CSV table of C-alpha atoms and ligand atoms in Angstrom, one decimal:
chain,number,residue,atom,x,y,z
A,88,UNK,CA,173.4,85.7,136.7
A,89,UNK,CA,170.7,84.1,137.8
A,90,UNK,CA,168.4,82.4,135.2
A,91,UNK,CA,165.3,80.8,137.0
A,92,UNK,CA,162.1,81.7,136.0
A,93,UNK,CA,160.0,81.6,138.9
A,94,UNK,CA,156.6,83.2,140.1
A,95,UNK,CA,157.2,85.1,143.6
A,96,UNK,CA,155.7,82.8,145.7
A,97,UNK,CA,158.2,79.6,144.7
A,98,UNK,CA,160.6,82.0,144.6
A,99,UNK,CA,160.6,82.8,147.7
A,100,UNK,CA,160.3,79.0,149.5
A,101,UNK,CA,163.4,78.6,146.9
A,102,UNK,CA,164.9,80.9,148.3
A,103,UNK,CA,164.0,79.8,152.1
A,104,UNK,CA,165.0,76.2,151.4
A,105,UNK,CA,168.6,77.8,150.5
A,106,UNK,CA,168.7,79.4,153.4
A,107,UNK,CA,167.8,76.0,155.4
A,108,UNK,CA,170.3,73.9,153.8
A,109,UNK,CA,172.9,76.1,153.6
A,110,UNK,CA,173.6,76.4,149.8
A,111,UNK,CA,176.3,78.4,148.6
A,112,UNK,CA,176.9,80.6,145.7
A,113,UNK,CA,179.8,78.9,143.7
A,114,UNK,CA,182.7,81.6,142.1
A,115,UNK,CA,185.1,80.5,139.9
A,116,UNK,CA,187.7,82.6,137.6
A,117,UNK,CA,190.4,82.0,135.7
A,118,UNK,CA,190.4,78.2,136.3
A,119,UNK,CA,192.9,76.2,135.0
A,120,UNK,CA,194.3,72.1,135.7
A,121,UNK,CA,196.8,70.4,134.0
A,122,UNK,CA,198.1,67.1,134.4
A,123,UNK,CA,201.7,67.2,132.8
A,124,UNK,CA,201.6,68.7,129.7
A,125,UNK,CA,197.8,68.0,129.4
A,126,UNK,CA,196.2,71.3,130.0
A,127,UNK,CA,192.7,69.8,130.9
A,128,UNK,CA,190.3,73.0,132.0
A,129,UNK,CA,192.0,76.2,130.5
A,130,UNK,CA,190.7,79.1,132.0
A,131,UNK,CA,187.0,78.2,133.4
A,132,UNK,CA,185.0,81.3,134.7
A,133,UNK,CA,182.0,80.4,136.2
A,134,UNK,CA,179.4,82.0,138.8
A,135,UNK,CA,176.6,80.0,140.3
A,136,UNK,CA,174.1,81.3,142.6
A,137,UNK,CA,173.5,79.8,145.5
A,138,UNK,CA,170.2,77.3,145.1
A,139,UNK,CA,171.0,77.1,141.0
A,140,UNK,CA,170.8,73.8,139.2
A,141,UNK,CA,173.3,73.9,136.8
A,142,UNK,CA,174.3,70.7,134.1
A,143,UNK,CA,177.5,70.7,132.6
A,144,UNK,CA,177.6,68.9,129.1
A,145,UNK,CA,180.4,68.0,126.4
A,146,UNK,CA,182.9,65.2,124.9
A,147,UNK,CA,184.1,62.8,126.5
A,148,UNK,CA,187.7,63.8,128.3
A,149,UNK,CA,186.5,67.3,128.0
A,150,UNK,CA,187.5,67.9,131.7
A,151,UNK,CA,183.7,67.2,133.3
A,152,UNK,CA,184.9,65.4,136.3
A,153,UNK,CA,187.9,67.3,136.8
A,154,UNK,CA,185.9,70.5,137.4
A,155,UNK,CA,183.6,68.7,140.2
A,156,UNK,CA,186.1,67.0,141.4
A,157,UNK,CA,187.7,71.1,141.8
A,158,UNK,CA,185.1,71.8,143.5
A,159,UNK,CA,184.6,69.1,146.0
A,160,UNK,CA,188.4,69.4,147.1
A,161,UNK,CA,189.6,66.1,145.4
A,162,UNK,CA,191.7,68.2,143.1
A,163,UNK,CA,194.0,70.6,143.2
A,164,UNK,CA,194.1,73.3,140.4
A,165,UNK,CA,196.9,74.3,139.1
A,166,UNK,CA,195.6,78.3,138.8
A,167,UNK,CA,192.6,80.8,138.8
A,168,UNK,CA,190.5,81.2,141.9
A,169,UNK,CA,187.7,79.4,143.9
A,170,UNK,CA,185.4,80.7,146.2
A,171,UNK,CA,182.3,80.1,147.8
A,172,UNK,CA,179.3,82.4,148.9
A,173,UNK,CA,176.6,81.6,151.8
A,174,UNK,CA,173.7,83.5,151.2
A,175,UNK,CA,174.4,85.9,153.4
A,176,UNK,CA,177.5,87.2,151.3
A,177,UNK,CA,180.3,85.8,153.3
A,178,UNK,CA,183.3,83.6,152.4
A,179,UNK,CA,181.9,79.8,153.1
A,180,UNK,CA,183.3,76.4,152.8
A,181,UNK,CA,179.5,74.8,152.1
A,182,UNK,CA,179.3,70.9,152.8
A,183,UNK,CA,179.5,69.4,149.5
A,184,UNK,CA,178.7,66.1,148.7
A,185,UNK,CA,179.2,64.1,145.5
A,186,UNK,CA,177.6,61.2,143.7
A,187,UNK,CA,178.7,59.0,140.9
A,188,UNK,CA,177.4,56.7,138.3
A,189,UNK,CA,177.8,53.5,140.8
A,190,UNK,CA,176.2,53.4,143.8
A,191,UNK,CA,179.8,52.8,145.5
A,192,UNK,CA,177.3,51.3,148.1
A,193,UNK,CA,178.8,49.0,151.4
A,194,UNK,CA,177.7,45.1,150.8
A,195,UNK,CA,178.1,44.2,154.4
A,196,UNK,CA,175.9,47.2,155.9
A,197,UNK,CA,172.0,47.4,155.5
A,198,UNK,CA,170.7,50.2,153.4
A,199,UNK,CA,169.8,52.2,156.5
A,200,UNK,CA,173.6,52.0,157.4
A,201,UNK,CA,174.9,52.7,154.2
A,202,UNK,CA,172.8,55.7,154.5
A,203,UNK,CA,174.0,56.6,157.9
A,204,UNK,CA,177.8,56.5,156.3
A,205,UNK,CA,177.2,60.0,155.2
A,206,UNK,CA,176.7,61.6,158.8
A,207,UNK,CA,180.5,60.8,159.3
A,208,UNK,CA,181.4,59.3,163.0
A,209,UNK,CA,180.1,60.8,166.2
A,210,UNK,CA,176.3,61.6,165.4
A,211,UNK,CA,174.0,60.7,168.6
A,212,UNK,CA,172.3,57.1,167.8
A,213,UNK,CA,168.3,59.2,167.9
A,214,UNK,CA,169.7,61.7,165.5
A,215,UNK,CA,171.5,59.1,163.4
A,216,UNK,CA,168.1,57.4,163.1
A,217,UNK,CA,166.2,60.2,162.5
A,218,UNK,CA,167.9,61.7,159.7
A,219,UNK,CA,167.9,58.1,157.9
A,220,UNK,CA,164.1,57.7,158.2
A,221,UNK,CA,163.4,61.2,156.9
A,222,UNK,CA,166.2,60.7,153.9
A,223,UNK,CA,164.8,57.2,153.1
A,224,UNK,CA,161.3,58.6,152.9
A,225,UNK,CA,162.6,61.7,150.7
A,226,UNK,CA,163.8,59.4,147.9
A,227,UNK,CA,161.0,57.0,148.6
A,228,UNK,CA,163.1,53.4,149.6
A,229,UNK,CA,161.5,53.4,153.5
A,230,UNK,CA,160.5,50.2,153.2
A,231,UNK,CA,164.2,49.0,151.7
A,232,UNK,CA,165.8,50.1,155.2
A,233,UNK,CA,166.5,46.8,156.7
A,234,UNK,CA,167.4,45.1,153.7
A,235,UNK,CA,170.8,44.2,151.9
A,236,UNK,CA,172.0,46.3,148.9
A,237,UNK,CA,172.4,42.9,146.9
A,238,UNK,CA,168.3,43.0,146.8
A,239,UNK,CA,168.1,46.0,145.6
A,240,UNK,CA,167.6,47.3,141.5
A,241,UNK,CA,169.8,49.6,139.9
A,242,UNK,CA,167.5,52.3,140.6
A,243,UNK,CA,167.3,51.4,144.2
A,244,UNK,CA,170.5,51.5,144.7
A,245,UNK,CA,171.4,54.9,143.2
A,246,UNK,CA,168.3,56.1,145.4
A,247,UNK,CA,170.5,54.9,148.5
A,248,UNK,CA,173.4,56.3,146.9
A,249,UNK,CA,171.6,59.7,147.1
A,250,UNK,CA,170.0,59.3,150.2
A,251,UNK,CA,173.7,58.7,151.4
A,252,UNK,CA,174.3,61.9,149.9
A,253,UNK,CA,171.5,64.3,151.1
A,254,UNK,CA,171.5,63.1,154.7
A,255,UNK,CA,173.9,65.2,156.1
A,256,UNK,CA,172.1,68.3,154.2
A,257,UNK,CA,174.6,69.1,151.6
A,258,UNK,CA,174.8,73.3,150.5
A,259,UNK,CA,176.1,71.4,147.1
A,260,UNK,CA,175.6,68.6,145.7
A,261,UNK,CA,177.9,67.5,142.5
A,262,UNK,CA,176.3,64.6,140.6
A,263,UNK,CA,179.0,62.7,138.3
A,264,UNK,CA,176.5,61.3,135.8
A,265,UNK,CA,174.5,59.5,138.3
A,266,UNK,CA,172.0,58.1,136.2
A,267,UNK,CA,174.5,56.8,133.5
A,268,UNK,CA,174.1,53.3,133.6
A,269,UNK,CA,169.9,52.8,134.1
A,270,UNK,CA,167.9,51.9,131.7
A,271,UNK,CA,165.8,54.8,130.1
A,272,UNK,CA,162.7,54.6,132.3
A,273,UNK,CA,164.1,54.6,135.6
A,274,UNK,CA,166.1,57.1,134.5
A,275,UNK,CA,163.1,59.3,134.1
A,276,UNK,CA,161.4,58.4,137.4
A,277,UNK,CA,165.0,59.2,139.2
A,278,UNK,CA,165.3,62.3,137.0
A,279,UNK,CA,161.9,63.5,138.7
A,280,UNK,CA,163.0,62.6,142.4
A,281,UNK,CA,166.4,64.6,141.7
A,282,UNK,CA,163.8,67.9,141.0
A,283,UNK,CA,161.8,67.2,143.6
A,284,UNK,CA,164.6,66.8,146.3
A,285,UNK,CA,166.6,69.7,145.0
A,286,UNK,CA,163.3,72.1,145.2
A,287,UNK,CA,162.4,70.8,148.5
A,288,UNK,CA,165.9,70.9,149.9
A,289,UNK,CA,167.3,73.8,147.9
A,290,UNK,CA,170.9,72.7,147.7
A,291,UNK,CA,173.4,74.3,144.6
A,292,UNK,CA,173.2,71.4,142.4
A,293,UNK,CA,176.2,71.0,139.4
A,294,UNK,CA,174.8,68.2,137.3
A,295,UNK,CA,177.6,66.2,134.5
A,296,UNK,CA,175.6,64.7,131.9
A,297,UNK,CA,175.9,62.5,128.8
A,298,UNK,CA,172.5,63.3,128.4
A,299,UNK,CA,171.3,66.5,126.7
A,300,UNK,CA,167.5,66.2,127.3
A,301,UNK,CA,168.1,65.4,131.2
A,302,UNK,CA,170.2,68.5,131.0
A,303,UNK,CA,167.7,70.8,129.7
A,304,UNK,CA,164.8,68.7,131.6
A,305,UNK,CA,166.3,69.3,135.3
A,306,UNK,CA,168.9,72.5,134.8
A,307,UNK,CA,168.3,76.2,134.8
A,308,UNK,CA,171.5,76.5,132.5
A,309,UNK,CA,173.3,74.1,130.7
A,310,UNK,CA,177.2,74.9,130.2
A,311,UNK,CA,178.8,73.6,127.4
A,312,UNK,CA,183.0,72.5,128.0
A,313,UNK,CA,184.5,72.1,125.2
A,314,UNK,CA,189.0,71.5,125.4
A,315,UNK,CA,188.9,72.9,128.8
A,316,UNK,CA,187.1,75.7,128.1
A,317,UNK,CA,183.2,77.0,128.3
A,318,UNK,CA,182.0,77.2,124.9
A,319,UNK,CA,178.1,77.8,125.6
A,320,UNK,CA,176.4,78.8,128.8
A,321,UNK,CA,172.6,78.8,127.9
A,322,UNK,CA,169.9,79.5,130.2
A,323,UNK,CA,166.6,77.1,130.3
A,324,UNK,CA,163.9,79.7,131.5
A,325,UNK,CA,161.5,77.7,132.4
A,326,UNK,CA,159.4,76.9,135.7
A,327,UNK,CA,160.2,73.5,137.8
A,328,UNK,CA,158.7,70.8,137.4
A,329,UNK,CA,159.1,70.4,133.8
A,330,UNK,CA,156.3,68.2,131.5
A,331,UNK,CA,158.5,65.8,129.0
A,332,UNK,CA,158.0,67.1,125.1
A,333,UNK,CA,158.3,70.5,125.2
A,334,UNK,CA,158.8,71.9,121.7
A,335,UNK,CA,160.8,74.7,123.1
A,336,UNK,CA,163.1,72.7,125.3
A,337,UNK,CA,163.5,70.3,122.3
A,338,UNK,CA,165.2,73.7,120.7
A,339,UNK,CA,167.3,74.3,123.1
A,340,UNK,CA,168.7,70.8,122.9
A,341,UNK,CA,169.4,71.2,119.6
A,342,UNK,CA,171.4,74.7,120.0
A,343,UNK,CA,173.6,72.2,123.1
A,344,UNK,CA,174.2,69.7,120.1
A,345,UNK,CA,175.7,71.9,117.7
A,346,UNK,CA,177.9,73.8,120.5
A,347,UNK,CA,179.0,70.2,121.6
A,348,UNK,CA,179.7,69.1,117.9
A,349,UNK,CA,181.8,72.1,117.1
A,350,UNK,CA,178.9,74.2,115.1
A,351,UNK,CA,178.5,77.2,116.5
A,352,UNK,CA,182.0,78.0,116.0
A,353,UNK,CA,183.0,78.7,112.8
B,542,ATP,N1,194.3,61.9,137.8
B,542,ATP,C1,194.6,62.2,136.5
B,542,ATP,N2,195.9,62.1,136.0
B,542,ATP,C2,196.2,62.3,134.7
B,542,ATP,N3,195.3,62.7,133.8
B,542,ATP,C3,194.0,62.8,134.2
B,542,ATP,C4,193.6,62.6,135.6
B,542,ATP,N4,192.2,62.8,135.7
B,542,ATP,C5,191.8,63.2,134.5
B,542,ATP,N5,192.9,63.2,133.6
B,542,ATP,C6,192.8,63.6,132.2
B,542,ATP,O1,192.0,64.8,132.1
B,542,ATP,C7,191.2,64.8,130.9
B,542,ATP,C8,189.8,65.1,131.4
B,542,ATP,O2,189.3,64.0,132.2
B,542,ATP,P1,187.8,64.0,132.8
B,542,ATP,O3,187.7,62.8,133.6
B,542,ATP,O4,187.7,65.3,133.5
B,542,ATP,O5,186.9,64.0,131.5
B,542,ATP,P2,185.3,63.9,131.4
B,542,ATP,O6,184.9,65.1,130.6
B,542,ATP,O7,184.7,63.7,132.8
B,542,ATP,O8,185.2,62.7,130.5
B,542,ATP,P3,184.0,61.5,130.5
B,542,ATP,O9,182.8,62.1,129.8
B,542,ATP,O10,184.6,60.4,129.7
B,542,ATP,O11,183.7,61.1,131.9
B,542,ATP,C9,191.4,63.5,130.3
B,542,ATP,O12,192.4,63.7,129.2
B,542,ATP,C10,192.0,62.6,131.3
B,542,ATP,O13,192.9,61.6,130.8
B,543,MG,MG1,183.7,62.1,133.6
């Protein structure tokens, strides 16, 4: 099901930018994890398009980061089925990449090299360099690329963190709340360099949020887990990039609320 509302044109380089990166379709039935007797994610079915931004929303210990950490091969669940899809219909295993709320960032390496850490070992020095300049200049830090993480801000460092990410051209790219812990301004400017990145690159992008309006702001759907199971999957039809106080997005947050709160079950 795919739920972006685009004009042909930006359809298409959407679709061209998947094909680039290598995004993948993500395909998940029947999943279920337990740890012990705590059955955390009961029976999650769930199918993603390839190049979809989805944000995935709901109460604390709901199972969030359990499902991306599923998907990113941290975790092993204990049943239902997981595939993946290249957009050419075959069986993939995408590179996925994930990032958290902290930076996780290397103090002893520059910003450059913390960047470079998500090439992996190997990479020829005048690709390694390269892909770091073009990365850095995608999240807008080139002039940071020399310098410590200890001098950067908050912001800055969770730009690194995502530069760190992208640079090895992730198909999908899980984001564990990664804009918890700024303050609400930055979070909007890094809000608007996740949507520009992800329509330039066209990576599958599974967003966890606290945040209801930065769900409905950067997603094409918005799935609501509520005790391990989806309880909402809404669709948010409308065209990237989106203008802040929009009277009809501001509805849709409130139908998220009440299917997080428990009222649109009876
Ligand atoms: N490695 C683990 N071992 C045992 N229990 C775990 C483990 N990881 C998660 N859990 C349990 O699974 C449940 C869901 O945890 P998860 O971290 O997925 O929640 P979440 O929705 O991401 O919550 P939050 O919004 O607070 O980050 C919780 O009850 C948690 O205690
Ligand atoms: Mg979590």
């Amino acid at each position: 099901m795919s739920v972006t509302v685009l004009d042909r044109p930006r359809r298409e380089a959407r679709n061209a930018a998947s094909q680039v990166t290598g995004a993948a379709a993500i395909h998940i039935k029947g999943l279920e994890k337990s740890f012990g007797s705590n059955r955390v994610l009961r029976g999650i079915d769930l199918d993603i398009p390839a190049g979809q931004f989805v944000a995935v929303i709901g109460k604390s210990g709901c199972g969030k980061s359990t499902l991306l950490r599923i998907l990113m091969g941290l975790e092993e669940p204990t049943g239902g089925h997981l595939h993946f899809e290249a957009v050419d219909g075959d069986d993939t295993q995408p590179n996925t990449r994930i990032v958290f709320q902290e930076p996780r960032l290397l103090p002893w390496l520059s910003v450059a090299a913390n960047v470079a850490v998500g090439l992996g070992e190997g990479v020829p020095h005048d690709l390694l360099r390269k892909e770091t300049v073009s990365v850095l200049s995608e999240v807008q830090l080139s002039e940071k690329a020399g310098e410590w993480p200890s001098s950067l801000s908050g912001g800055q460092k969770q730009r690194v963190a995502l530069a760190r990410a992208l640079v090895s051209r992730p198909g999908i790219l899980a984001l564990d709340e990664p804009l918890g812990a700024l303050d609400a301004l930055t979070r909007i400017s890094m809000q608007e360099l996740l949507n520009s990145v992800w329509r330039e690159l066209g990576f599958t992008a599974v967003l966890v949020t606290h945040d209801v309006g930065e769900a409905v702001h950067l997603a094409d759907r918005v799935v609501v887990l509520d005790e391990g199971r989806i309880v909402l999957d809404l669709a948010i039809p409308y065209p990237h990039p989106r203008p802040y106080g929009n009277p009809a997005l501001a509805e849709l947050e409130g139908q998220l609320l009440a299917a997080i709160l428990g009222e649109a079950r009876g």
